[in-house]
Tab-separated table of C-alpha atoms in Angstrom:
chain	number	residue	atom	x	y	z
A	1	MET	CA	62.925	-74.663	14.497
A	2	SER	CA	61.850	-78.319	14.306
A	3	ASP	CA	62.860	-79.829	11.188
A	4	ILE	CA	60.575	-82.651	9.463
A	5	ARG	CA	62.314	-85.640	9.085
A	6	VAL	CA	61.238	-88.336	6.548
A	7	TYR	CA	62.938	-91.610	7.336
A	8	GLU	CA	63.254	-94.284	3.796
A	9	GLN	CA	60.558	-96.225	3.590
A	10	GLY	CA	60.739	-99.773	2.119
A	11	GLY	CA	58.593	-99.563	-0.887
A	12	GLU	CA	55.332	-97.816	-0.744
A	13	ALA	CA	52.695	-99.222	-3.467
A	14	GLY	CA	51.933	-97.356	-6.089
A	15	PHE	CA	48.243	-98.209	-7.811
A	16	GLY	CA	50.115	-100.336	-10.632
A	17	ASP	CA	51.681	-102.805	-8.043
A	18	TYR	CA	47.992	-103.283	-6.626
A	19	VAL	CA	47.202	-103.956	-10.240
A	20	GLN	CA	50.051	-106.439	-10.829
A	21	LEU	CA	48.684	-108.259	-7.900
A	22	LEU	CA	45.433	-109.149	-9.934
A	23	LYS	CA	47.930	-111.367	-12.321
A	24	PRO	CA	46.120	-108.902	-15.803
A	25	ARG	CA	47.641	-111.544	-18.218
A	26	VAL	CA	45.658	-114.372	-16.347
A	27	MET	CA	42.841	-112.458	-16.183
A	28	SER	CA	42.795	-111.658	-19.530
A	29	LEU	CA	42.065	-115.216	-20.450
A	30	VAL	CA	39.544	-115.414	-17.675
A	31	VAL	CA	37.599	-112.495	-19.427
A	32	PHE	CA	37.810	-114.183	-22.481
A	33	THR	CA	36.584	-117.347	-21.938
A	34	ALA	CA	33.901	-116.323	-19.494
A	35	PHE	CA	32.658	-113.927	-22.240
A	36	VAL	CA	32.561	-116.715	-24.738
A	37	GLY	CA	30.576	-119.069	-22.026
A	38	LEU	CA	28.349	-116.332	-21.701
A	39	LEU	CA	27.676	-115.495	-25.051
A	40	VAL	CA	26.994	-119.099	-26.297
A	41	ALA	CA	24.938	-119.682	-23.917
A	42	PRO	CA	21.024	-120.052	-25.206
A	43	VAL	CA	19.561	-117.253	-22.888
A	44	PRO	CA	19.835	-113.994	-23.882
A	45	VAL	CA	21.530	-111.786	-21.500
A	46	HIS	CA	21.339	-107.710	-21.235
A	47	PRO	CA	24.411	-106.153	-22.343
A	48	PHE	CA	24.975	-104.383	-19.164
A	49	ILE	CA	24.570	-107.303	-16.914
A	50	ALA	CA	26.571	-109.012	-19.000
A	51	PHE	CA	29.247	-106.502	-18.780
A	52	THR	CA	28.990	-106.208	-15.124
A	53	SER	CA	28.959	-110.216	-14.617
A	54	ILE	CA	32.046	-110.420	-16.777
A	55	LEU	CA	33.900	-107.652	-14.557
A	56	PHE	CA	32.911	-109.326	-11.581
A	57	ILE	CA	34.175	-112.662	-12.435
A	58	ALA	CA	37.552	-111.456	-13.555
A	59	LEU	CA	37.637	-109.416	-10.149
A	60	GLY	CA	37.178	-112.925	-8.371
A	61	GLY	CA	40.024	-114.213	-10.965
A	62	GLY	CA	42.267	-111.140	-9.773
A	63	ALA	CA	41.018	-111.900	-6.060
A	64	SER	CA	42.925	-115.601	-6.321
A	65	GLY	CA	45.634	-113.824	-8.120
A	66	ALA	CA	46.409	-111.558	-5.295
A	67	LEU	CA	46.016	-114.673	-2.520
A	68	ASN	CA	48.398	-116.737	-4.590
A	69	MET	CA	50.950	-114.148	-4.759
A	70	TRP	CA	50.427	-113.515	-0.859
A	71	TRP	CA	50.785	-117.323	0.001
A	72	ASP	CA	53.500	-117.888	-2.289
A	73	ALA	CA	55.964	-114.928	-1.934
A	74	ASP	CA	58.686	-117.297	-0.629
A	75	ILE	CA	59.007	-119.626	-3.568
A	76	ASP	CA	58.168	-116.281	-6.068
A	77	ALA	CA	61.448	-115.038	-4.832
A	78	LYS	CA	63.542	-118.036	-6.076
A	79	MET	CA	61.962	-118.074	-9.384
A	80	ARG	CA	63.521	-115.600	-12.120
A	81	ARG	CA	60.103	-115.666	-14.018
A	82	THR	CA	58.280	-114.682	-10.521
A	83	ARG	CA	60.938	-112.599	-8.375
A	84	GLY	CA	59.694	-109.141	-9.560
A	85	ARG	CA	56.217	-109.677	-8.638
A	86	PRO	CA	55.031	-107.021	-6.407
A	87	VAL	CA	55.557	-109.099	-2.852
A	88	PRO	CA	58.815	-110.406	-3.494
A	89	ALA	CA	59.970	-107.213	-4.975
A	90	GLY	CA	59.120	-105.515	-1.530
A	91	SER	CA	56.509	-103.059	-3.144
A	92	VAL	CA	53.771	-104.563	-1.268
A	93	ALA	CA	53.243	-105.938	1.896
A	94	ALA	CA	52.199	-109.693	2.051
A	95	ASP	CA	49.670	-108.910	4.269
A	96	GLU	CA	48.230	-106.188	2.024
A	97	ALA	CA	48.141	-108.642	-0.627
A	98	LEU	CA	45.771	-110.936	1.811
A	99	ALA	CA	43.437	-108.164	2.564
A	100	LEU	CA	43.060	-107.028	-0.710
A	101	GLY	CA	42.300	-110.962	-2.315
A	102	ILE	CA	40.125	-111.451	0.416
A	103	GLY	CA	38.438	-107.959	-0.176
A	104	LEU	CA	37.819	-108.432	-3.565
A	105	THR	CA	36.733	-112.215	-3.096
A	106	VAL	CA	33.694	-110.871	-0.799
A	107	ILE	CA	32.960	-108.220	-3.157
A	108	SER	CA	33.093	-110.260	-6.637
A	109	VAL	CA	31.254	-112.863	-5.620
A	110	ALA	CA	28.520	-110.987	-3.837
A	111	MET	CA	27.984	-108.481	-6.601
A	112	LEU	CA	28.021	-111.198	-9.139
A	113	GLY	CA	25.233	-112.905	-7.009
A	114	LEU	CA	23.221	-109.767	-7.853
A	115	SER	CA	24.332	-108.984	-11.028
A	116	ALA	CA	23.585	-112.264	-12.439
A	117	ASN	CA	22.360	-115.092	-10.297
A	118	PHE	CA	23.711	-116.961	-6.958
A	119	ALA	CA	24.560	-120.138	-8.861
A	120	ALA	CA	27.069	-118.152	-10.588
A	121	ALA	CA	28.326	-116.402	-7.828
A	122	GLY	CA	28.790	-119.667	-6.259
A	123	LEU	CA	30.653	-121.398	-9.046
A	124	LEU	CA	32.988	-118.166	-8.647
A	125	ALA	CA	33.007	-118.605	-4.921
A	126	PHE	CA	34.102	-122.397	-5.408
A	127	THR	CA	36.494	-121.497	-8.133
A	128	ILE	CA	38.425	-119.030	-5.795
A	129	PHE	CA	38.487	-121.771	-3.209
A	130	PHE	CA	39.926	-124.337	-5.367
A	131	TYR	CA	42.649	-122.406	-6.634
A	132	VAL	CA	43.829	-120.772	-3.615
A	133	VAL	CA	43.285	-123.424	-1.143
A	134	ILE	CA	43.360	-126.649	-3.080
A	135	TYR	CA	45.878	-125.503	-5.623
A	136	THR	CA	47.854	-122.675	-3.964
A	137	MET	CA	47.840	-123.971	-0.357
A	138	TRP	CA	48.006	-127.684	-0.742
A	139	LEU	CA	48.567	-129.479	-4.131
A	140	LYS	CA	51.142	-127.290	-5.666
A	141	ARG	CA	53.726	-128.052	-3.276
A	142	THR	CA	53.068	-131.376	-2.444
A	143	THR	CA	52.161	-133.369	-5.792
A	144	PRO	CA	53.779	-133.481	-9.659
A	145	GLN	CA	50.163	-133.502	-10.511
A	146	ASN	CA	49.838	-130.054	-9.408
A	147	ILE	CA	49.630	-128.595	-12.907
A	148	VAL	CA	46.371	-131.550	-13.540
A	149	ILE	CA	44.226	-130.717	-10.712
A	150	GLY	CA	44.853	-127.031	-10.428
A	151	GLY	CA	44.344	-126.123	-13.811
A	152	ALA	CA	40.670	-127.114	-12.933
A	153	ALA	CA	40.325	-123.755	-11.314
A	154	GLY	CA	41.464	-122.031	-14.680
A	155	ALA	CA	38.870	-123.886	-16.619
A	156	PHE	CA	35.627	-122.453	-14.401
A	157	PRO	CA	35.177	-119.119	-16.051
A	158	PRO	CA	33.375	-120.334	-19.158
A	159	MET	CA	31.155	-122.477	-17.110
A	160	ILE	CA	30.536	-119.403	-14.644
A	161	GLY	CA	29.976	-117.483	-17.619
A	162	TRP	CA	27.270	-119.954	-18.822
A	163	ALA	CA	25.877	-120.206	-15.638
A	164	CYS	CA	25.458	-116.528	-15.499
A	165	ALA	CA	23.165	-116.610	-18.575
A	166	THR	CA	21.201	-120.130	-17.524
A	167	GLY	CA	21.497	-120.430	-14.087
A	168	GLY	CA	22.963	-123.833	-14.232
A	169	ILE	CA	25.547	-126.308	-15.455
A	170	SER	CA	24.940	-128.550	-18.894
A	171	ILE	CA	27.312	-130.483	-20.922
A	172	GLU	CA	28.005	-127.541	-23.078
A	173	SER	CA	29.361	-125.725	-20.198
A	174	VAL	CA	31.142	-129.236	-18.838
A	175	LEU	CA	32.924	-129.738	-22.331
A	176	MET	CA	34.048	-125.930	-22.394
A	177	PHE	CA	35.250	-126.850	-18.583
A	178	ALA	CA	37.056	-129.778	-19.984
A	179	LEU	CA	38.521	-128.350	-22.932
A	180	ILE	CA	40.696	-125.849	-20.555
A	181	PHE	CA	41.145	-128.717	-18.344
A	182	MET	CA	42.955	-130.907	-20.508
A	183	TRP	CA	44.721	-128.183	-22.209
A	184	THR	CA	46.533	-127.231	-19.145
A	185	PRO	CA	49.194	-130.112	-18.704
A	186	PRO	CA	50.584	-129.915	-21.738
A	187	HIS	CA	50.634	-126.148	-22.031
A	188	PHE	CA	52.531	-125.977	-19.114
A	189	TRP	CA	54.557	-128.935	-19.056
A	190	SER	CA	55.730	-127.628	-22.219
A	191	LEU	CA	56.738	-124.629	-20.771
A	192	ALA	CA	58.493	-126.507	-17.483
A	193	LEU	CA	60.682	-128.413	-19.898
A	194	PHE	CA	62.266	-124.990	-21.310
A	195	MET	CA	62.103	-123.364	-18.064
A	196	LYS	CA	63.502	-126.183	-15.741
A	197	ASP	CA	65.468	-123.951	-13.480
A	198	ASP	CA	62.842	-122.370	-12.049
A	199	TYR	CA	60.811	-124.836	-10.660
A	200	SER	CA	64.095	-126.807	-9.301
A	201	ASN	CA	65.000	-124.108	-7.860
A	202	ALA	CA	61.975	-123.064	-5.910
A	203	GLY	CA	61.351	-126.753	-4.855
A	204	VAL	CA	58.215	-126.924	-6.601
A	205	PRO	CA	57.523	-130.946	-7.582
A	206	MET	CA	57.245	-130.193	-11.175
A	207	LEU	CA	56.824	-133.462	-12.890
A	208	THR	CA	60.239	-132.623	-14.654
A	209	VAL	CA	61.649	-132.436	-11.439
A	210	THR	CA	60.201	-135.365	-9.489
A	211	HIS	CA	59.832	-137.748	-12.728
A	212	GLY	CA	62.365	-136.580	-15.042
A	213	ARG	CA	61.892	-135.036	-18.431
A	214	LYS	CA	61.385	-138.254	-20.589
A	215	ALA	CA	58.133	-138.963	-18.416
A	216	THR	CA	56.930	-135.562	-18.941
A	217	ARG	CA	57.294	-135.734	-22.421
A	218	ARG	CA	55.105	-138.610	-22.501
A	219	HIS	CA	52.728	-137.057	-20.476
A	220	ILE	CA	52.590	-133.984	-22.376
A	221	LEU	CA	51.775	-136.523	-25.209
A	222	ILE	CA	49.336	-138.837	-23.268
A	223	TYR	CA	47.170	-135.377	-22.390
A	224	THR	CA	47.491	-133.896	-25.866
A	225	VAL	CA	45.953	-137.485	-27.287
A	226	LEU	CA	42.937	-137.437	-24.411
A	227	LEU	CA	42.287	-133.409	-25.411
A	228	ALA	CA	41.516	-134.202	-28.998
A	229	PRO	CA	38.342	-136.016	-28.378
A	230	VAL	CA	36.889	-133.503	-25.868
A	231	ALA	CA	37.818	-130.374	-27.956
A	232	LEU	CA	35.931	-132.280	-30.859
A	233	GLY	CA	32.941	-133.585	-28.651
A	234	ALA	CA	32.053	-129.961	-28.132
A	235	GLY	CA	31.773	-129.555	-31.640
A	236	PHE	CA	28.592	-131.772	-31.817
A	237	THR	CA	26.657	-130.184	-29.059
A	238	SER	CA	24.444	-127.125	-29.344
A	239	ILE	CA	27.528	-124.685	-29.138
A	240	GLY	CA	29.563	-126.409	-31.992
A	241	GLY	CA	28.694	-126.504	-35.720
A	242	PRO	CA	30.659	-126.789	-39.270
A	243	VAL	CA	33.280	-123.660	-38.409
A	244	TYR	CA	34.153	-125.088	-34.768
A	245	LEU	CA	34.562	-128.449	-35.884
A	246	ALA	CA	36.698	-128.138	-39.231
A	247	SER	CA	39.072	-125.325	-37.094
A	248	SER	CA	39.036	-127.883	-33.943
A	249	VAL	CA	40.010	-130.846	-36.401
A	250	VAL	CA	42.823	-128.700	-37.913
A	251	LEU	CA	44.216	-127.838	-33.957
A	252	ASN	CA	44.146	-130.703	-32.805
A	253	ALA	CA	45.912	-132.075	-35.589
A	254	ILE	CA	48.837	-129.764	-35.313
A	255	PHE	CA	48.859	-129.649	-31.454
A	256	LEU	CA	49.050	-133.622	-31.845
A	257	LYS	CA	52.191	-133.357	-34.300
A	258	GLY	CA	53.604	-130.962	-31.856
A	259	ALA	CA	53.285	-133.423	-28.818
A	260	TRP	CA	54.353	-136.089	-31.031
A	261	ASP	CA	57.694	-134.348	-31.923
A	262	ILE	CA	58.292	-133.678	-28.030
A	263	TRP	CA	57.983	-137.123	-27.186
A	264	ARG	CA	60.486	-138.367	-29.673
A	265	ARG	CA	63.220	-136.085	-28.902
A	266	ASP	CA	65.507	-136.410	-25.810
A	267	GLU	CA	67.324	-133.905	-23.764
A	268	ALA	CA	70.560	-133.789	-26.309
A	269	GLN	CA	68.524	-133.028	-28.944
A	270	ALA	CA	66.130	-130.225	-27.066
A	271	GLU	CA	69.714	-128.590	-25.730
A	272	ALA	CA	71.156	-128.889	-29.149
A	273	ASP	CA	68.466	-126.517	-30.629
A	274	LYS	CA	67.547	-124.692	-27.273
A	275	TYR	CA	64.290	-126.337	-26.921
A	276	ALA	CA	62.904	-125.210	-30.265
A	277	VAL	CA	60.300	-127.496	-30.381
A	278	GLU	CA	59.151	-127.073	-27.119
A	279	LYS	CA	59.030	-123.307	-27.294
A	280	ARG	CA	56.829	-123.520	-30.272
A	281	VAL	CA	54.287	-125.673	-28.700
A	282	PHE	CA	54.096	-123.825	-25.866
A	283	ARG	CA	53.178	-120.747	-28.110
A	284	PHE	CA	50.979	-122.932	-30.427
A	285	SER	CA	49.249	-123.931	-27.187
A	286	LEU	CA	47.983	-120.497	-26.345
A	287	LEU	CA	46.417	-119.830	-29.766
A	288	TYR	CA	44.914	-123.493	-29.747
A	289	LEU	CA	42.823	-122.521	-27.059
A	290	PHE	CA	42.072	-118.899	-28.342
A	291	LEU	CA	40.937	-120.020	-31.526
A	292	HIS	CA	38.908	-122.700	-30.232
A	293	PHE	CA	37.237	-120.406	-28.185
A	294	GLY	CA	37.015	-118.126	-31.102
A	295	ALA	CA	35.411	-120.390	-33.037
A	296	LEU	CA	32.781	-120.849	-30.434
A	297	LEU	CA	32.091	-116.955	-30.849
A	298	ALA	CA	32.116	-117.304	-34.573
A	299	GLU	CA	29.416	-120.292	-34.345
A	300	ALA	CA	27.040	-118.156	-31.671
A	301	VAL	CA	27.570	-115.169	-34.122
A	302	LEU	CA	26.431	-117.217	-37.377
A	303	HIS	CA	23.697	-118.847	-35.121
A	304	ALA	CA	22.051	-115.460	-34.418
A	305	TYR	CA	21.904	-114.771	-38.290
A	306	GLY	CA	20.536	-118.246	-38.992
A	307	LEU	CA	23.553	-119.629	-40.112
A	308	GLY	CA	26.088	-122.017	-38.712
A	309	ALA	CA	25.489	-124.467	-35.911
A	310	TRP	CA	23.836	-127.968	-36.429
B	1	MET	CA	66.301	-86.715	4.984
B	2	SER	CA	63.979	-83.359	4.489
B	3	PHE	CA	61.238	-84.114	1.990
B	4	PRO	CA	61.356	-82.450	-1.345
B	5	PRO	CA	57.841	-80.908	-2.231
B	6	GLU	CA	58.110	-83.011	-5.372
B	7	HIS	CA	59.185	-86.448	-3.912
B	8	GLU	CA	58.792	-89.210	-6.125
B	9	LEU	CA	56.743	-91.128	-3.301
B	10	HIS	CA	53.669	-87.993	-3.373
B	11	LYS	CA	53.588	-89.237	-7.354
B	12	ARG	CA	53.080	-92.287	-6.319
B	13	ARG	CA	50.705	-91.572	-3.751
B	14	LEU	CA	48.597	-89.148	-5.854
B	15	GLY	CA	48.450	-92.308	-8.518
B	16	ARG	CA	47.284	-94.614	-5.672
B	17	ASN	CA	44.380	-92.082	-4.250
B	18	LEU	CA	43.424	-91.368	-7.878
B	19	GLY	CA	43.422	-94.965	-8.834
B	20	LEU	CA	40.906	-96.046	-5.822
B	21	GLY	CA	38.963	-92.712	-6.175
B	22	LEU	CA	38.253	-93.662	-9.807
B	23	SER	CA	37.647	-97.171	-9.376
B	24	LEU	CA	34.973	-96.456	-6.407
B	25	LEU	CA	33.388	-94.076	-8.729
B	26	ALA	CA	33.222	-96.707	-11.440
B	27	PHE	CA	31.771	-99.015	-8.564
B	28	VAL	CA	28.753	-96.529	-7.628
B	29	VAL	CA	28.332	-96.020	-11.557
B	30	ILE	CA	28.042	-100.112	-11.794
B	31	VAL	CA	25.697	-100.825	-8.916
B	32	PHE	CA	23.589	-97.535	-10.189
B	33	GLY	CA	23.462	-99.082	-13.866
B	34	MET	CA	22.541	-102.321	-12.692
B	35	THR	CA	19.871	-100.963	-10.407
B	36	ILE	CA	18.559	-99.233	-13.616
B	37	VAL	CA	18.516	-102.438	-15.573
B	38	LYS	CA	17.115	-105.030	-12.848
B	39	VAL	CA	14.215	-102.159	-11.945
B	40	SER	CA	13.084	-101.650	-15.312
B	41	ARG	CA	13.486	-105.668	-16.476
B	42	GLU	CA	11.586	-107.151	-13.423
B	43	PRO	CA	8.108	-105.790	-12.321
B	44	HIS	CA	7.656	-105.536	-8.618
B	45	PRO	CA	5.556	-108.539	-7.311
B	46	ALA	CA	3.164	-105.918	-5.867
B	47	ALA	CA	2.733	-104.329	-9.476
B	48	ALA	CA	2.310	-108.403	-10.709
B	49	LYS	CA	-0.770	-108.937	-8.331
B	50	PRO	CA	-3.888	-110.220	-9.846
B	51	ALA	CA	-6.863	-107.613	-10.584
B	52	VAL	CA	-9.584	-107.692	-8.236
B	53	ALA	CA	-12.216	-110.484	-9.655
B	54	ALA	CA	-15.426	-108.608	-10.905
B	55	PRO	CA	-18.228	-110.206	-8.993
B	56	ALA	CA	-20.296	-112.830	-11.027
B	57	GLN	CA	-23.328	-111.373	-12.556
B	58	GLY	CA	-26.487	-113.371	-11.162
B	59	THR	CA	-25.319	-113.869	-7.889
B	60	GLN	CA	-26.472	-110.768	-6.291
B	61	PRO	CA	-29.946	-111.275	-4.361
């Protein structure tokens, strides 16, 4: 009588593992900012088309996440924060992540073209290319400015959302892009200050590793100073208004104070209170971005009722 | 190693198959919905043809 024998298989992935490949937390930021970009645009979009467009933008973001995990599996395995990801954990094979990333790229770009327009689809394709090739494959491992240039990829979603509605680019969408672009360096560098072992262990040339922590603190302050006029500037365009401008003034004042506090500290002080200020500024930076886009959304809603806006 | 009928692997496979099935179903619903919205909003080019102009009076011999 024959006996069925099965050999232990190394990690067969569940559905949740494939979802993890799409970086759902990053995707939530993509969805929110793309949604705001689409909603604040002056051209109304059918609700179902708006829903499908946001869905395909999110799927495109997920595709770039999967391709990033495929390429970065070696350094992900070395970092505490990322070693539980599906590829380094062994639950999904690297070539499966590659196949999923390519498949979702094709589907998301083609479907966004059909759902909204091909200008938006082109921007989505460029965003995926930028994140995967320019940032992940090239800059991340070669320059300490990786975060600055790579941050552009995360800044495109509101611009794509705007293009879904209008079919083009304008000063408003460029300013929404610039807001996220300038916000990314102080946000990630404050994280890098208190996650110091991770990036050095993986050999990623983070500014903290290549130029030291003092230089990183100075860079955080410089970028936060440069961020303020960009954020306030958006308040004077058609998407801004008194609500946005008032919120932006308060948020930038708090962020600048945090960046100033980081710049004034040295490592001994930071070690003494276990990077309390750096952690506070990092947490606040998340709120900063969320509230800026929330204020833009509020202006759009008020505008629909004949209130707010300039 | 013999395979018990309720191995954990089976649960993972079931979850994966169900997830994929539901994703495909959602995709079909989205394409169908998009088609309905597009067709009901954008008139077909053939339907937008201008009506044939009536012959002007007084030109007949």
